[in-house]
Coordinates of C-alpha atoms and ligand atoms in Angstrom, one line a residue:
X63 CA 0.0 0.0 0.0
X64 CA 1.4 3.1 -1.3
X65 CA -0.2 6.9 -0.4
X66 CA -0.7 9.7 -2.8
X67 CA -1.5 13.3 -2.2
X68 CA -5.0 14.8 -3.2
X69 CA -2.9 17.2 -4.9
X70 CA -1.7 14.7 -7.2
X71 CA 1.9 15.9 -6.9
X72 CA 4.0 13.4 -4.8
X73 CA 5.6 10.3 -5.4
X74 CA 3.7 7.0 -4.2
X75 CA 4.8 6.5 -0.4
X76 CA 4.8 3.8 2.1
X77 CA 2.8 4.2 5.3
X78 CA 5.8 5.2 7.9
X79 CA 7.1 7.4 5.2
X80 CA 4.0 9.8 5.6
X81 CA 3.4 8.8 9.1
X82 CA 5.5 11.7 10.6
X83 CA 4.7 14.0 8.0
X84 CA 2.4 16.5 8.3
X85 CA 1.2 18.1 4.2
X86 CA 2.5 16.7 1.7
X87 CA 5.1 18.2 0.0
X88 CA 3.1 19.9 -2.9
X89 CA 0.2 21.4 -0.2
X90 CA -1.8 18.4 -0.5
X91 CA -2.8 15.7 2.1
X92 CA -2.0 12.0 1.7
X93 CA -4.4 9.5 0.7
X94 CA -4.2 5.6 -0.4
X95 CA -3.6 5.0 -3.7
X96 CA -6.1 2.9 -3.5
X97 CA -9.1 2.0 -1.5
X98 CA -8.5 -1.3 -0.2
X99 CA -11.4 -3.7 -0.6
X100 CA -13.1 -5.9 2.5
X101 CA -15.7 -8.6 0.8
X102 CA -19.2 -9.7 3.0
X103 CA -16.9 -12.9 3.6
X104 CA -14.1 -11.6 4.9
X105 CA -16.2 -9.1 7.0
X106 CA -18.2 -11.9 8.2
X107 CA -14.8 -13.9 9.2
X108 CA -13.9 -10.8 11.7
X109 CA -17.5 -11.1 13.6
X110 CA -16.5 -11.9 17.1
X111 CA -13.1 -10.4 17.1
X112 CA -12.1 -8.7 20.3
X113 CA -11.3 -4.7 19.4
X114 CA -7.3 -5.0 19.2
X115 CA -7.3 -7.9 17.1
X116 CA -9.8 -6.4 14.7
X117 CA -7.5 -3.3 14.3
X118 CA -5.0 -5.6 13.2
X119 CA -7.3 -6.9 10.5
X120 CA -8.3 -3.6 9.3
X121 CA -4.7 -1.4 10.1
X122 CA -2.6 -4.1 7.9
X123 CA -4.5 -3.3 5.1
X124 CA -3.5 0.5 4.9
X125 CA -0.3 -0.4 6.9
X126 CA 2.3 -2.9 4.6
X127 CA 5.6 -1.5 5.9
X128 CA 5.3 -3.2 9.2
X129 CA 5.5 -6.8 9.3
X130 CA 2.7 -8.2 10.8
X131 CA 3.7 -9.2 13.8
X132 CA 5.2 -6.4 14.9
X133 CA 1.7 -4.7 13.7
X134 CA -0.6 -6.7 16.1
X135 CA 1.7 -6.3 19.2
X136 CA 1.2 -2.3 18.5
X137 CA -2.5 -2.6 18.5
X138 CA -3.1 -4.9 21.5
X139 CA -0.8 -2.8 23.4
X140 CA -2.7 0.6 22.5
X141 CA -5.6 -1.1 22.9
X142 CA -5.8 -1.9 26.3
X143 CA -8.9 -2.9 28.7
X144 CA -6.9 -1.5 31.9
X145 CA -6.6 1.8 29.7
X146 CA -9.8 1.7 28.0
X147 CA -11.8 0.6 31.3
X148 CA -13.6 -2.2 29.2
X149 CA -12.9 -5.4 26.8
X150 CA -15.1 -4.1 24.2
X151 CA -12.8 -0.9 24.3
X152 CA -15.6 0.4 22.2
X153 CA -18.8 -0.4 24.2
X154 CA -22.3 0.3 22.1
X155 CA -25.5 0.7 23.6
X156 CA -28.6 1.1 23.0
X157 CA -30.3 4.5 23.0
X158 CA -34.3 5.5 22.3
X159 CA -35.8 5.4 19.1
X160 CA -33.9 3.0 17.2
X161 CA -30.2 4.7 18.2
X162 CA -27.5 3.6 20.1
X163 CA -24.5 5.3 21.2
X164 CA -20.5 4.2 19.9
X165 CA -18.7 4.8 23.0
X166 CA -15.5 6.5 22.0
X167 CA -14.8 8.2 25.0
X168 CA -13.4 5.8 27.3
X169 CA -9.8 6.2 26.6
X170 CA -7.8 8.5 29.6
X171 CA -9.1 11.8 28.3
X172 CA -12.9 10.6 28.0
X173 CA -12.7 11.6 24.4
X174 CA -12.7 10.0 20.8
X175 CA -9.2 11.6 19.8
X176 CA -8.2 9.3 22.2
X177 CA -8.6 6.0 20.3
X178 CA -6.6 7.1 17.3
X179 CA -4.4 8.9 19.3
X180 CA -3.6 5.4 21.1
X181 CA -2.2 3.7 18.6
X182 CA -0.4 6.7 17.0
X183 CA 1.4 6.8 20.3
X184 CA 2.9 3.3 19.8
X185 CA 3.6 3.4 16.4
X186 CA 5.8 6.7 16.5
X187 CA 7.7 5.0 19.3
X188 CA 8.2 2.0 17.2
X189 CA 8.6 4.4 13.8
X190 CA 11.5 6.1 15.7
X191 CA 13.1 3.4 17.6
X192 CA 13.6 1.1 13.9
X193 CA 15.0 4.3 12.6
X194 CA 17.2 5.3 15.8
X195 CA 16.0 9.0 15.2
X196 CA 14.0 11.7 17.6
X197 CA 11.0 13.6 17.0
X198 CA 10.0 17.0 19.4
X199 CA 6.4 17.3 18.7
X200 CA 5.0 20.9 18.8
X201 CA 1.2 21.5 19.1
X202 CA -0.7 24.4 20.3
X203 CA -4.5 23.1 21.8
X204 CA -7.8 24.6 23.0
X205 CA -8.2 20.9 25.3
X206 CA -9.0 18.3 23.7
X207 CA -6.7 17.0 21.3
X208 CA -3.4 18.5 23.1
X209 CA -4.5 16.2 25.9
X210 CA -5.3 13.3 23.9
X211 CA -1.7 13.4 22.5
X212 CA 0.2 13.7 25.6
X213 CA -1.8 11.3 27.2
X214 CA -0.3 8.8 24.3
X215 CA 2.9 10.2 24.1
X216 CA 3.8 10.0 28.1
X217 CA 7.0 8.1 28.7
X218 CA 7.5 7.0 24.6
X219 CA 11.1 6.9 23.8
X220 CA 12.6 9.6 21.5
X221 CA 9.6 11.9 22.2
X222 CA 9.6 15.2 23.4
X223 CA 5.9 16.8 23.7
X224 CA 5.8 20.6 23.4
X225 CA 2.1 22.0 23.9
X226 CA 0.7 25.5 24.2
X227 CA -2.4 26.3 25.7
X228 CA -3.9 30.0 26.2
X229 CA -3.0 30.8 29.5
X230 CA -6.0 30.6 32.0
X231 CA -8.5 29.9 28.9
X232 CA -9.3 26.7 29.7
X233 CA -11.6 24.5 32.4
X234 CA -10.4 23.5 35.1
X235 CA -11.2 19.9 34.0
X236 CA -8.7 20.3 30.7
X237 CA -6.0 22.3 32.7
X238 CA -5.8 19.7 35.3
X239 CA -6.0 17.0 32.6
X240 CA -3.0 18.1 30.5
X241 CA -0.8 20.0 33.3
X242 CA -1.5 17.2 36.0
X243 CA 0.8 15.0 33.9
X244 CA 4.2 14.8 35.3
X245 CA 6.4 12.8 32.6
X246 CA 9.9 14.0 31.6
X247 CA 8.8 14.2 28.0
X248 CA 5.7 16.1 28.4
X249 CA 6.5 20.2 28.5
X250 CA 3.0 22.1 29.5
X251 CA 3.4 25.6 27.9
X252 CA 0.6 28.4 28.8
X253 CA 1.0 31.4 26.2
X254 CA -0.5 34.5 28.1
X255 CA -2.6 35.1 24.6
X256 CA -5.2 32.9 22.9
X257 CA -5.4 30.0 21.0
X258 CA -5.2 31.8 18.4
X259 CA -1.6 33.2 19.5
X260 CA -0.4 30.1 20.7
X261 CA -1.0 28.2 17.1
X262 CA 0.2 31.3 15.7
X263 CA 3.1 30.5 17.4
X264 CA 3.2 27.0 16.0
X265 CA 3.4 28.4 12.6
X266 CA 6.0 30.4 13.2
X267 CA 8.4 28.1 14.6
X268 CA 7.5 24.8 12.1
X269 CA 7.6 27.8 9.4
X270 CA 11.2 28.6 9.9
X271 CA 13.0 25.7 8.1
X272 CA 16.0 25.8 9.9
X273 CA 15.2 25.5 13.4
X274 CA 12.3 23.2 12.6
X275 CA 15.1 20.5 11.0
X276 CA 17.6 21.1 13.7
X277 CA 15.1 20.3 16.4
X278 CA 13.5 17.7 14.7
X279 CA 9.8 19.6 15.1
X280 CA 7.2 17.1 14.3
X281 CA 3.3 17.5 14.8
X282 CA -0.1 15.3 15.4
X283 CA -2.5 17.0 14.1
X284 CA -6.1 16.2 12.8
X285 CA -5.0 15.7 9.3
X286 CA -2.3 12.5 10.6
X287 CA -3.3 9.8 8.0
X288 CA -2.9 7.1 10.6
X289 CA -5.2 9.2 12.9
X290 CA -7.6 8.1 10.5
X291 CA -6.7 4.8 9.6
X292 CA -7.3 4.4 13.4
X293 CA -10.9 5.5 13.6
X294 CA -11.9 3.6 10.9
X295 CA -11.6 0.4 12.6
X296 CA -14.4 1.6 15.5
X297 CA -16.9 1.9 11.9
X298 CA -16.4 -2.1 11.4
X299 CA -16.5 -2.7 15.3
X300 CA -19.9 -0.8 15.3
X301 CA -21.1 -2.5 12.2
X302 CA -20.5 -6.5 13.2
X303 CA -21.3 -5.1 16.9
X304 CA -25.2 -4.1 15.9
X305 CA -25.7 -6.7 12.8
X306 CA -26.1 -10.3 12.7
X307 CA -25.8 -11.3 9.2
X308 CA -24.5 -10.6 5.9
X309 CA -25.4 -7.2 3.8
X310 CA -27.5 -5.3 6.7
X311 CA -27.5 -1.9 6.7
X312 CA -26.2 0.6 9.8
X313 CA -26.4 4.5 10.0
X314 CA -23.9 6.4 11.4
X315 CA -24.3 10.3 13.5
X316 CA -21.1 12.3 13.5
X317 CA -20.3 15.2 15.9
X318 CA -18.3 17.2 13.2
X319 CA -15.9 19.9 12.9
X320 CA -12.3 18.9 11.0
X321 CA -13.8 16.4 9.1
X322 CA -11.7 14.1 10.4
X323 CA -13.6 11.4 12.6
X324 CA -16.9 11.1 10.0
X325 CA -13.9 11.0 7.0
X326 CA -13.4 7.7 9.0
X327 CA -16.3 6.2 8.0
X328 CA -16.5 7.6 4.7
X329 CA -13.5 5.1 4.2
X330 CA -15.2 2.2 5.6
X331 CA -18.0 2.7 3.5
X332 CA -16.0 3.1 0.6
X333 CA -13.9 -0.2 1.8
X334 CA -17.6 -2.4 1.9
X335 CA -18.6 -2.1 5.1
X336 CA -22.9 -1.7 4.5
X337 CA -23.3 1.5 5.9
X338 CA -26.6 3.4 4.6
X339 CA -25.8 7.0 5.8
X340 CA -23.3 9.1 7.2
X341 CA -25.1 11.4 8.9
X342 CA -22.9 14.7 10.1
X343 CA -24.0 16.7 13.0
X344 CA -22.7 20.2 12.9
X345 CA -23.4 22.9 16.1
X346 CA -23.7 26.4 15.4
X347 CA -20.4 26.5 13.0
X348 CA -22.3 25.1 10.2
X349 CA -19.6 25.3 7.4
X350 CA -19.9 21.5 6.5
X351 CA -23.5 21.1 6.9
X352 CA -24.2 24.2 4.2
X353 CA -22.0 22.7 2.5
X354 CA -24.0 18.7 1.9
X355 CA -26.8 21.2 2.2
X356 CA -25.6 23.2 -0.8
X357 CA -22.7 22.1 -2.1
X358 CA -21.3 25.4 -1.5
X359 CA -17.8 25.3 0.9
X360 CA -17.6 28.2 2.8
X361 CA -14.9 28.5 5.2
X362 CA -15.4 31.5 7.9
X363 CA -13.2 34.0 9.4
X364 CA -12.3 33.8 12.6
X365 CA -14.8 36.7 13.5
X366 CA -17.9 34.4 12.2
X367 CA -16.6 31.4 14.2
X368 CA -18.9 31.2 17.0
X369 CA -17.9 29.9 20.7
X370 CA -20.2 27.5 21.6
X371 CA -21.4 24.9 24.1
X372 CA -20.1 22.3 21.6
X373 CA -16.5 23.7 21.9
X374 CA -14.6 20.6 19.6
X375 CA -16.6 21.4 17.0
X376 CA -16.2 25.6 16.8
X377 CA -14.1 25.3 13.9
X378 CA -14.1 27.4 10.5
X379 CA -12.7 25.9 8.1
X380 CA -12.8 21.4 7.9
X381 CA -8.8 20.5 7.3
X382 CA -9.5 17.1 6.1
X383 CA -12.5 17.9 3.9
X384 CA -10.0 17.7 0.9
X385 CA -9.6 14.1 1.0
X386 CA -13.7 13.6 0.5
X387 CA -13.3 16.3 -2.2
X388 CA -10.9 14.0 -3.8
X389 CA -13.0 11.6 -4.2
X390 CA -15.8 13.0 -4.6
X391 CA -14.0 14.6 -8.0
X392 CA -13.0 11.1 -9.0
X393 CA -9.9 11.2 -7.2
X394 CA -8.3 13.9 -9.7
X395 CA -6.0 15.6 -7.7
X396 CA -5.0 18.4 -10.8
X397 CA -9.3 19.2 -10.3
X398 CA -8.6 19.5 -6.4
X399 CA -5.1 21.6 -6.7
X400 CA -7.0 23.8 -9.1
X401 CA -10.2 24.2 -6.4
X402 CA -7.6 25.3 -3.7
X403 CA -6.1 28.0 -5.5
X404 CA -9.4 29.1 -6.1
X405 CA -10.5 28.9 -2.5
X406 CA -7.6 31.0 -1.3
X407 CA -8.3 33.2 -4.3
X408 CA -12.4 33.5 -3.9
X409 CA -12.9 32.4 -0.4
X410 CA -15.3 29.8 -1.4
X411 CA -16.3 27.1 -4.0
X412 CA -18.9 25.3 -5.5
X413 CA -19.4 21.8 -6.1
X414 CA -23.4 22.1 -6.4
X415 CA -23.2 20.1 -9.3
X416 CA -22.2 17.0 -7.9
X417 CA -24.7 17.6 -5.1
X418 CA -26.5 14.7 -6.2
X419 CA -24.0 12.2 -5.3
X420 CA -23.8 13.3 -1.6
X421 CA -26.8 11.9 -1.1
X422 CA -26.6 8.6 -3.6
X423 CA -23.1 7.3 -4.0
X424 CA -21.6 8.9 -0.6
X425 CA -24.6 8.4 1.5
X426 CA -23.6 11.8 3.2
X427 CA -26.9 13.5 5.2
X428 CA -26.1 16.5 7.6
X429 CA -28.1 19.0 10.1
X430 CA -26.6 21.5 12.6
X431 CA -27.6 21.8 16.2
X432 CA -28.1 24.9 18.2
X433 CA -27.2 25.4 22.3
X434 CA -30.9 25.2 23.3
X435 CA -31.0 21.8 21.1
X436 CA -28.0 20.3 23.3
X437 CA -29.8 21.3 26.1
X438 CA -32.9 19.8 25.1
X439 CA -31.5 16.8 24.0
X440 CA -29.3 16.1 26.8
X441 CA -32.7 16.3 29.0
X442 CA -34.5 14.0 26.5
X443 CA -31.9 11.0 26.5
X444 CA -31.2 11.5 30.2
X445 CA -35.5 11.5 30.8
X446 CA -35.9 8.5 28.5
X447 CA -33.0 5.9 28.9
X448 CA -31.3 7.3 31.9
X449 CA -28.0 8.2 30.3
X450 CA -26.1 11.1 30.6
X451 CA -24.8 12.0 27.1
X452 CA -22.0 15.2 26.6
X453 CA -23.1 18.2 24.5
X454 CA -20.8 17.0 21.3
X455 CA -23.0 13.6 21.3
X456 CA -26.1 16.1 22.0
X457 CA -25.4 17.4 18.6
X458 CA -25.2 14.3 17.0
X459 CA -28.4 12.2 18.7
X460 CA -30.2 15.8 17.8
X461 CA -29.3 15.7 14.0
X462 CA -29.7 11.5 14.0
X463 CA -33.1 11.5 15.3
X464 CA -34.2 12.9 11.7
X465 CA -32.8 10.4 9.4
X466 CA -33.6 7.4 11.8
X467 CA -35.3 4.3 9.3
X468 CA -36.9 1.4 10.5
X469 CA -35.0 -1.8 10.4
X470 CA -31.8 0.1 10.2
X471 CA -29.7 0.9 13.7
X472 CA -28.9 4.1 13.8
X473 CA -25.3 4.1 16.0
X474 CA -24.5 8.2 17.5
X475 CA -20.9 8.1 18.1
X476 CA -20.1 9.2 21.6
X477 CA -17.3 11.5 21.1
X478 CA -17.0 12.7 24.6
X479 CA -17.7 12.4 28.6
X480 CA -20.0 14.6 30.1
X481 CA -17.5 15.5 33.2
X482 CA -15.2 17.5 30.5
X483 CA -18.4 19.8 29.7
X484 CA -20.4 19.5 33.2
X485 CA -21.3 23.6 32.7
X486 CA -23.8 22.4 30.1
X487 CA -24.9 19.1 31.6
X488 CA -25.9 21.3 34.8
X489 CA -27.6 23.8 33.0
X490 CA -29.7 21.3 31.8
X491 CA -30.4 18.9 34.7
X492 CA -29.7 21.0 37.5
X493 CA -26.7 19.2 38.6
X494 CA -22.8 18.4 37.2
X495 CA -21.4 15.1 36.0
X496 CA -20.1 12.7 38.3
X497 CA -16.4 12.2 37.6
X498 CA -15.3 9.2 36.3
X499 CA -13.9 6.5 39.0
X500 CA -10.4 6.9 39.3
X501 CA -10.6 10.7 38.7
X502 CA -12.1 11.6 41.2
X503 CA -9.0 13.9 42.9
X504 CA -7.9 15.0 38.9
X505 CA -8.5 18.9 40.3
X506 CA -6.7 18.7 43.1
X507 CA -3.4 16.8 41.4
X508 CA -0.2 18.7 41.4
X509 CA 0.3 20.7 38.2
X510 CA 3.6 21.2 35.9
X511 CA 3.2 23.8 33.6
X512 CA 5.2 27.1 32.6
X513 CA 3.7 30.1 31.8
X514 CA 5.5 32.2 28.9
X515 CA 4.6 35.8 27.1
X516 CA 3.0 35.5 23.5
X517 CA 6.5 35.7 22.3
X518 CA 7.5 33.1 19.6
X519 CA 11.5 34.0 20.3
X520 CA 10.8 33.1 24.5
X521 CA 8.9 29.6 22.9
X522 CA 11.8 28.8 20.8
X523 CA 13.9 29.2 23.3
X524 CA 12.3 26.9 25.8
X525 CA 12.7 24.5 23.0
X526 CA 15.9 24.8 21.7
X527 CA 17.1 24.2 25.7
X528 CA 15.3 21.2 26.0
X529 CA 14.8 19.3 22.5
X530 CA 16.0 15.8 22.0
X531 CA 18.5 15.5 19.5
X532 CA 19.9 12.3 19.5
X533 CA 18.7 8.7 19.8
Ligands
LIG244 C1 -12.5 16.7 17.9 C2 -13.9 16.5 18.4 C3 -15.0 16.5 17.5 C4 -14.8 16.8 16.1 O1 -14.2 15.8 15.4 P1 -13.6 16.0 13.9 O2 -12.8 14.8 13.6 O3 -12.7 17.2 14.0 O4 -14.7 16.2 13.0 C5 -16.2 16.3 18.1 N1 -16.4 16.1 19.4 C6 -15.4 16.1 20.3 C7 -15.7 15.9 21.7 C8 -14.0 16.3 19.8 O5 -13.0 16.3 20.7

């Protein structure tokens, strides 16, 4: 298995060639070359499998560069019952109306970046030990997914973690999260400035070529292909989970804002796995529900992006939208270079022409949410089935609940706990979320974290001092 770039300007690449990448070299992201295939039998052959042997099944066939061995010791040791609190990893269970909820949350930061995140952990580790290199990784985080990577990256050899965070601008839930951690590796930076500043920041330091090949800078963001490989293995879990034979169909909700998770299971669909819709659930920051609405993509400045009770999903523009794009323009990536330009040029596109194959060959549906929604919802499920959902899943069982079909589950992925958002969960029941067992003293840990200006010369400094260079 080789990867391409929806640009349509790189050589074909193994799998750990791209892994520590972040764009491909001509702007593009990378992408199989091809989709590989999973027939009813073989799909029916994996029924029964326990969660880190299916990610075996379903990782070697985007991952050929690591024999297979090797590959299945990485997945049973990122997925883990004493880390994931369950055997099932991924538990599902049943909801009102026909839906049930994909628990993604159960890994140590009680959200779905978690799961990919996982695995990504141990395969840089192993990437990097074969290669006896080093890699500093630099991020700059709102909460969640700075978390979710140092949470993976604790204690691996030959990483060093470097994450900013907007001084005083989180909960106290996501500071005590990421700052409570007390691993050699893992450096805690809060930028007095906003998240904004801090990823400005970012830019500016993996921007200057020099320092960022010196100090090996390296990143995890959304668009990491194996971040998505990973997630697509929780689509087949849910499917042989909630069928029983052969051919059924399952729907799909997606909480939504880079694209990234519901891209997921646009891949599993277009592997085999029967899957009748992919239904994305946008909050208030509607960019890719206009867009299946319309066919219109409308990215929005930062002054239109909206801070909402659905906080993982405030995003303005989708960063891995381009590799549905790509396929959606029948994987031409001159047609999808040529639609960039455009977009930096115009500010929009339109694709309203293919709008009909949203629908029919992609089985994309979407609907956006608003606050009172979340609140509403998170009342209804809690009022009906006794379950406390988050206000991201809110979104979700809000926007599934229309495009529910008899005779065909309808699985809401749970893409967070509600302790990390009790504000919402006590505005609408009255009360917070109970902290998960084992967390119970998270608030009260001791915190390592060290406070800099917004100065990118006093963040590359900190680096430079404590960057691993060798092996
Ligand atoms: C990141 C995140 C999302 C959005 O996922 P994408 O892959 O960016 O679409 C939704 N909910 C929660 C809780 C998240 O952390």
């Amino acid at each position: 298995m080789k990867y391409v770039s929806t640009r349509g300007r790189m050589a074909p690449q193994p799998f750990c060639d791209i892994l520590l990448e972040g764009l491909a070299p001509d702007g593009g992201l990378a992408v199989p070359e091809q989709i590989p295939q999973v027939s009813a039998q073989t799909l029916e052959s994996w029924r029964g499998l326990p969660y880190p042997e299916l990610a075996h099944r379903v990782l070697s066939l985007f991952i050929t560069d690591i024999p297979g061995e090797d590959l299945r010791a990485l997945t049973h040791a990122a997925y883990r019952t004493d880390v994931f609190g369950s055997e099932d990893i991924v538990p599902l269970r049943p909801l009102h109306d026909g839906m049930s909820l994909l628990g993604l949350s159960e890994g140590p930061t009680l959200a779905f970046k978690d799961i990919a995140m996982q695995f990504l952990g141990q395969v840089f580790e192993y990437v990097l030990t074969r290669r006896g290199t080093t890699l500093n990784i630099l991020g700059a985080t709102s909460g969640d997914t700075g978390s979710a990577a140092e949470y993976a990256l604790r204690g691996k050899r030959g990483v060093q973690v470097f994450m900013l965070s907007p001084h005083g601008r989180m909960s106290a839930f996501q500071r005590a999260q990421m700052y409570s951690l007390q691993d050699a590796n893992i450096h805690n930076i809060a930028v007095r400035g906003v998240f904004d500043d801090c990823q400005d920041i970012v830019k500016a330091l993996a921007g200057d070529l020099d320092f960022k090949s010196r100090y090996r800078l390296g990143a995890v963001n959304s668009i990491n292909w194996a971040r998505i490989a990973a997630q697509v293995v929780y689509y087949f879990h849910g499917w042989l989970r909630a069928t029983t034979a052969p051919g059924q169909q399952v729907s799909f909700a997606v909480p939504s804002g880079n694209f990234g998770n519901i891209l997921s299971g646009h891949i599993a669909r277009q592997m085999g796995l029967p899957v009748r819709r992919l239904v994305l659930a946008t909050n208030e920051n509607n960019v890719l529900e206009e867009f299946f609405r319309t066919g219109i993509y409308r990215p929005r400045p930062a002054a239109q992006t909206y801070a909402t009770s659905s906080p993982s999903m405030d995003i303005s523009r989708a960063s891995n939208f381009e590799r549905f794009v790509y396929d959606l323009l029948s994987r031409d990536g001159q047609q999808v270079d040529a639609l960039w330009k455009s977009l930096a040029g115009q500010g929009q596109f339109d694709l309203s022409a293919h709008l009909p194959h949203f629908a029919q060959r992609y089985g994309f549906a979407a609907g956006a949410s608003s606050h009172a929604d979340r609140v509403a919802t998170i009342r209804a499920v809690w009022d009906q089935c006794g379950m406390l959902i988050d206000p991201h899943t809110a979104d979700g069982v809000k926007v599934a609940r229309g495009f529910v079909e008899p005779g065909v589950p309808m699985l809401v992925l749970e893409t967070a706990l509600p302790a990390k958002f009790s504000d919402t969960i006590e505005e609408a029941l009255g009360r917070p979320a109970p902290l998960p067992p084992g967390l119970e003293d998270l608030l009260t840990r001791e915190q390592k974290v060290d406070v800099l200006d917004n100065d990118a010369a006093q963040v590359r400094a900190y680096i430079a001092e404590r960057a691993q260079l060798g092996a």
